[in-house]
Amino acid sequence: MQHPFDSGYCSEPFRTLVCEYPDADVYPPEQFRIEWGPIFHRGRLDGSARILIIGQDPAQHESVVRRILVGRAGRRVQGFLAKLGITTSYVLINTFLYSVYGSVKAATRKNPALVAYRNNGSTH
């Protein structure tokens, strides 16, 4: 018996975005938890999402589980969506790919490489 398997990001712009994400040059290790890699999204990327939710950054729970919005804030968001009748057709993304230590310095937020990466998906 075959089991379905997630083949990954096959469609653009997502394929390029996950292949070309910034690393420690843009996300300094003293400001971000980069040890386990980036956390990209959760939800539908096939065009069927009825709502897009943007979070700030993945927290400790998300770093372990490797999905965004799975901790306390995630339970609140999903509870809110359920009250609106949305249980499957959503996509959740974060402003930052990595969990933040404390707060992010302005220079990091305005880093041209980070800004270019964020804007890259909007051009496809």
PDB file of N, CA, C and O in Angstrom, residues 20-32 95-96 98 104-120:
ATOM      1  N   GLU A  20      16.010  29.673  -1.863  1.00  0.00           N
ATOM      2  CA  GLU A  20      16.901  30.829  -1.801  1.00  0.00           C
ATOM      3  C   GLU A  20      16.706  31.674  -0.544  1.00  0.00           C
ATOM      4  O   GLU A  20      16.941  32.872  -0.563  1.00  0.00           O
ATOM      5  N   TYR A  21      16.296  31.045   0.556  1.00  0.00           N
ATOM      6  CA  TYR A  21      16.061  31.813   1.778  1.00  0.00           C
ATOM      7  C   TYR A  21      17.375  32.325   2.366  1.00  0.00           C
ATOM      8  O   TYR A  21      18.413  31.683   2.230  1.00  0.00           O
ATOM      9  N   PRO A  22      17.327  33.484   3.017  1.00  0.00           N
ATOM     10  CA  PRO A  22      18.526  34.037   3.643  1.00  0.00           C
ATOM     11  C   PRO A  22      18.934  33.235   4.876  1.00  0.00           C
ATOM     12  O   PRO A  22      18.098  32.630   5.536  1.00  0.00           O
ATOM     13  N   ASP A  23      20.220  33.262   5.183  1.00  0.00           N
ATOM     14  CA  ASP A  23      20.709  32.534   6.354  1.00  0.00           C
ATOM     15  C   ASP A  23      21.327  33.500   7.363  1.00  0.00           C
ATOM     16  O   ASP A  23      20.861  34.620   7.508  1.00  0.00           O
ATOM     17  N   ALA A  24      22.367  33.079   8.027  1.00  0.00           N
ATOM     18  CA  ALA A  24      22.963  33.857   9.116  1.00  0.00           C
ATOM     19  C   ALA A  24      23.501  35.215   8.675  1.00  0.00           C
ATOM     20  O   ALA A  24      23.688  36.099   9.508  1.00  0.00           O
ATOM     21  N   ASP A  25      23.764  35.400   7.392  1.00  0.00           N
ATOM     22  CA  ASP A  25      24.214  36.712   6.913  1.00  0.00           C
ATOM     23  C   ASP A  25      23.127  37.770   7.095  1.00  0.00           C
ATOM     24  O   ASP A  25      23.409  38.946   7.270  1.00  0.00           O
ATOM     25  N   VAL A  26      21.865  37.333   7.001  1.00  0.00           N
ATOM     26  CA  VAL A  26      20.727  38.242   7.114  1.00  0.00           C
ATOM     27  C   VAL A  26      20.054  38.114   8.483  1.00  0.00           C
ATOM     28  O   VAL A  26      19.589  39.096   9.046  1.00  0.00           O
ATOM     29  N   TYR A  27      20.006  36.890   8.998  1.00  0.00           N
ATOM     30  CA  TYR A  27      19.411  36.605  10.303  1.00  0.00           C
ATOM     31  C   TYR A  27      20.533  36.298  11.294  1.00  0.00           C
ATOM     32  O   TYR A  27      20.929  35.145  11.456  1.00  0.00           O
ATOM     33  N   PRO A  28      21.083  37.324  11.963  1.00  0.00           N
ATOM     34  CA  PRO A  28      22.209  37.108  12.869  1.00  0.00           C
ATOM     35  C   PRO A  28      21.851  36.143  14.013  1.00  0.00           C
ATOM     36  O   PRO A  28      20.801  36.285  14.632  1.00  0.00           O
ATOM     37  N   PRO A  29      22.704  35.158  14.287  1.00  0.00           N
ATOM     38  CA  PRO A  29      22.425  34.168  15.331  1.00  0.00           C
ATOM     39  C   PRO A  29      22.225  34.775  16.723  1.00  0.00           C
ATOM     40  O   PRO A  29      21.559  34.183  17.561  1.00  0.00           O
ATOM     41  N   GLU A  30      22.767  35.953  16.966  1.00  0.00           N
ATOM     42  CA  GLU A  30      22.555  36.583  18.272  1.00  0.00           C
ATOM     43  C   GLU A  30      21.168  37.208  18.399  1.00  0.00           C
ATOM     44  O   GLU A  30      20.724  37.551  19.485  1.00  0.00           O
ATOM     45  N   GLN A  31      20.443  37.319  17.281  1.00  0.00           N
ATOM     46  CA  GLN A  31      19.083  37.860  17.299  1.00  0.00           C
ATOM     47  C   GLN A  31      18.013  36.826  16.944  1.00  0.00           C
ATOM     48  O   GLN A  31      16.847  37.025  17.235  1.00  0.00           O
ATOM     49  N   PHE A  32      18.420  35.713  16.297  1.00  0.00           N
ATOM     50  CA  PHE A  32      17.460  34.716  15.831  1.00  0.00           C
ATOM     51  C   PHE A  32      17.924  33.308  16.188  1.00  0.00           C
ATOM     52  O   PHE A  32      19.112  33.023  16.218  1.00  0.00           O
ATOM     53  N   THR A  95       6.408  36.975   9.553  1.00  0.00           N
ATOM     54  CA  THR A  95       7.261  38.050   9.063  1.00  0.00           C
ATOM     55  C   THR A  95       8.708  37.581   8.974  1.00  0.00           C
ATOM     56  O   THR A  95       9.411  37.893   8.021  1.00  0.00           O
ATOM     57  N   PHE A  96       9.153  36.821   9.976  1.00  0.00           N
ATOM     58  CA  PHE A  96      10.520  36.305  10.009  1.00  0.00           C
ATOM     59  C   PHE A  96      10.500  34.788   9.886  1.00  0.00           C
ATOM     60  O   PHE A  96       9.598  34.132  10.402  1.00  0.00           O
ATOM     61  N   TYR A  98      12.718  32.827  11.201  1.00  0.00           N
ATOM     62  CA  TYR A  98      13.330  32.254  12.395  1.00  0.00           C
ATOM     63  C   TYR A  98      12.754  32.905  13.649  1.00  0.00           C
ATOM     64  O   TYR A  98      12.305  34.053  13.616  1.00  0.00           O
ATOM     65  N   VAL A 104      14.113  42.531  17.470  1.00  0.00           N
ATOM     66  CA  VAL A 104      14.951  42.634  16.284  1.00  0.00           C
ATOM     67  C   VAL A 104      15.408  44.076  16.113  1.00  0.00           C
ATOM     68  O   VAL A 104      14.611  45.005  16.190  1.00  0.00           O
ATOM     69  N   LYS A 105      16.686  44.238  15.873  1.00  0.00           N
ATOM     70  CA  LYS A 105      17.234  45.577  15.666  1.00  0.00           C
ATOM     71  C   LYS A 105      16.727  46.150  14.348  1.00  0.00           C
ATOM     72  O   LYS A 105      16.480  45.431  13.384  1.00  0.00           O
ATOM     73  N   ALA A 106      16.596  47.462  14.313  1.00  0.00           N
ATOM     74  CA  ALA A 106      16.092  48.149  13.120  1.00  0.00           C
ATOM     75  C   ALA A 106      16.965  47.843  11.908  1.00  0.00           C
ATOM     76  O   ALA A 106      16.453  47.669  10.797  1.00  0.00           O
ATOM     77  N   ALA A 107      18.272  47.776  12.101  1.00  0.00           N
ATOM     78  CA  ALA A 107      19.171  47.510  10.980  1.00  0.00           C
ATOM     79  C   ALA A 107      18.890  46.138  10.372  1.00  0.00           C
ATOM     80  O   ALA A 107      18.972  45.964   9.154  1.00  0.00           O
ATOM     81  N   THR A 108      18.541  45.175  11.204  1.00  0.00           N
ATOM     82  CA  THR A 108      18.213  43.844  10.698  1.00  0.00           C
ATOM     83  C   THR A 108      16.899  43.869   9.936  1.00  0.00           C
ATOM     84  O   THR A 108      16.777  43.294   8.858  1.00  0.00           O
ATOM     85  N   ARG A 109      15.889  44.547  10.486  1.00  0.00           N
ATOM     86  CA  ARG A 109      14.587  44.628   9.809  1.00  0.00           C
ATOM     87  C   ARG A 109      14.702  45.288   8.449  1.00  0.00           C
ATOM     88  O   ARG A 109      13.953  44.985   7.535  1.00  0.00           O
ATOM     89  N   LYS A 110      15.645  46.227   8.326  1.00  0.00           N
ATOM     90  CA  LYS A 110      15.801  46.988   7.084  1.00  0.00           C
ATOM     91  C   LYS A 110      16.915  46.447   6.188  1.00  0.00           C
ATOM     92  O   LYS A 110      17.245  47.065   5.178  1.00  0.00           O
ATOM     93  N   ASN A 111      17.486  45.311   6.549  1.00  0.00           N
ATOM     94  CA  ASN A 111      18.556  44.719   5.766  1.00  0.00           C
ATOM     95  C   ASN A 111      18.064  44.524   4.327  1.00  0.00           C
ATOM     96  O   ASN A 111      17.036  43.886   4.105  1.00  0.00           O
ATOM     97  N   PRO A 112      18.770  45.075   3.338  1.00  0.00           N
ATOM     98  CA  PRO A 112      18.309  44.981   1.952  1.00  0.00           C
ATOM     99  C   PRO A 112      18.091  43.542   1.479  1.00  0.00           C
ATOM    100  O   PRO A 112      17.173  43.289   0.710  1.00  0.00           O
ATOM    101  N   ALA A 113      18.923  42.604   1.934  1.00  0.00           N
ATOM    102  CA  ALA A 113      18.752  41.210   1.516  1.00  0.00           C
ATOM    103  C   ALA A 113      17.461  40.627   2.082  1.00  0.00           C
ATOM    104  O   ALA A 113      16.759  39.871   1.405  1.00  0.00           O
ATOM    105  N   LEU A 114      17.116  40.975   3.325  1.00  0.00           N
ATOM    106  CA  LEU A 114      15.881  40.490   3.939  1.00  0.00           C
ATOM    107  C   LEU A 114      14.668  41.114   3.250  1.00  0.00           C
ATOM    108  O   LEU A 114      13.701  40.426   2.922  1.00  0.00           O
ATOM    109  N   VAL A 115      14.724  42.403   2.997  1.00  0.00           N
ATOM    110  CA  VAL A 115      13.618  43.088   2.321  1.00  0.00           C
ATOM    111  C   VAL A 115      13.442  42.521   0.911  1.00  0.00           C
ATOM    112  O   VAL A 115      12.315  42.262   0.473  1.00  0.00           O
ATOM    113  N   ALA A 116      14.528  42.287   0.203  1.00  0.00           N
ATOM    114  CA  ALA A 116      14.444  41.732  -1.150  1.00  0.00           C
ATOM    115  C   ALA A 116      13.840  40.337  -1.127  1.00  0.00           C
ATOM    116  O   ALA A 116      13.014  39.988  -1.976  1.00  0.00           O
ATOM    117  N   TYR A 117      14.218  39.519  -0.136  1.00  0.00           N
ATOM    118  CA  TYR A 117      13.654  38.173  -0.031  1.00  0.00           C
ATOM    119  C   TYR A 117      12.150  38.237   0.229  1.00  0.00           C
ATOM    120  O   TYR A 117      11.381  37.525  -0.384  1.00  0.00           O
ATOM    121  N   ARG A 118      11.744  39.104   1.146  1.00  0.00           N
ATOM    122  CA  ARG A 118      10.316  39.230   1.451  1.00  0.00           C
ATOM    123  C   ARG A 118       9.510  39.666   0.229  1.00  0.00           C
ATOM    124  O   ARG A 118       8.392  39.230   0.006  1.00  0.00           O
ATOM    125  N   ASN A 119      10.082  40.554  -0.571  1.00  0.00           N
ATOM    126  CA  ASN A 119       9.375  41.082  -1.740  1.00  0.00           C
ATOM    127  C   ASN A 119       9.482  40.173  -2.960  1.00  0.00           C
ATOM    128  O   ASN A 119       8.755  40.372  -3.930  1.00  0.00           O
ATOM    129  N   ASN A 120      10.354  39.192  -2.919  1.00  0.00           N
ATOM    130  CA  ASN A 120      10.570  38.306  -4.057  1.00  0.00           C
ATOM    131  C   ASN A 120       9.311  37.562  -4.461  1.00  0.00           C
ATOM    132  O   ASN A 120       9.011  37.451  -5.634  1.00  0.00           O
TER     133      ASN A 120
END
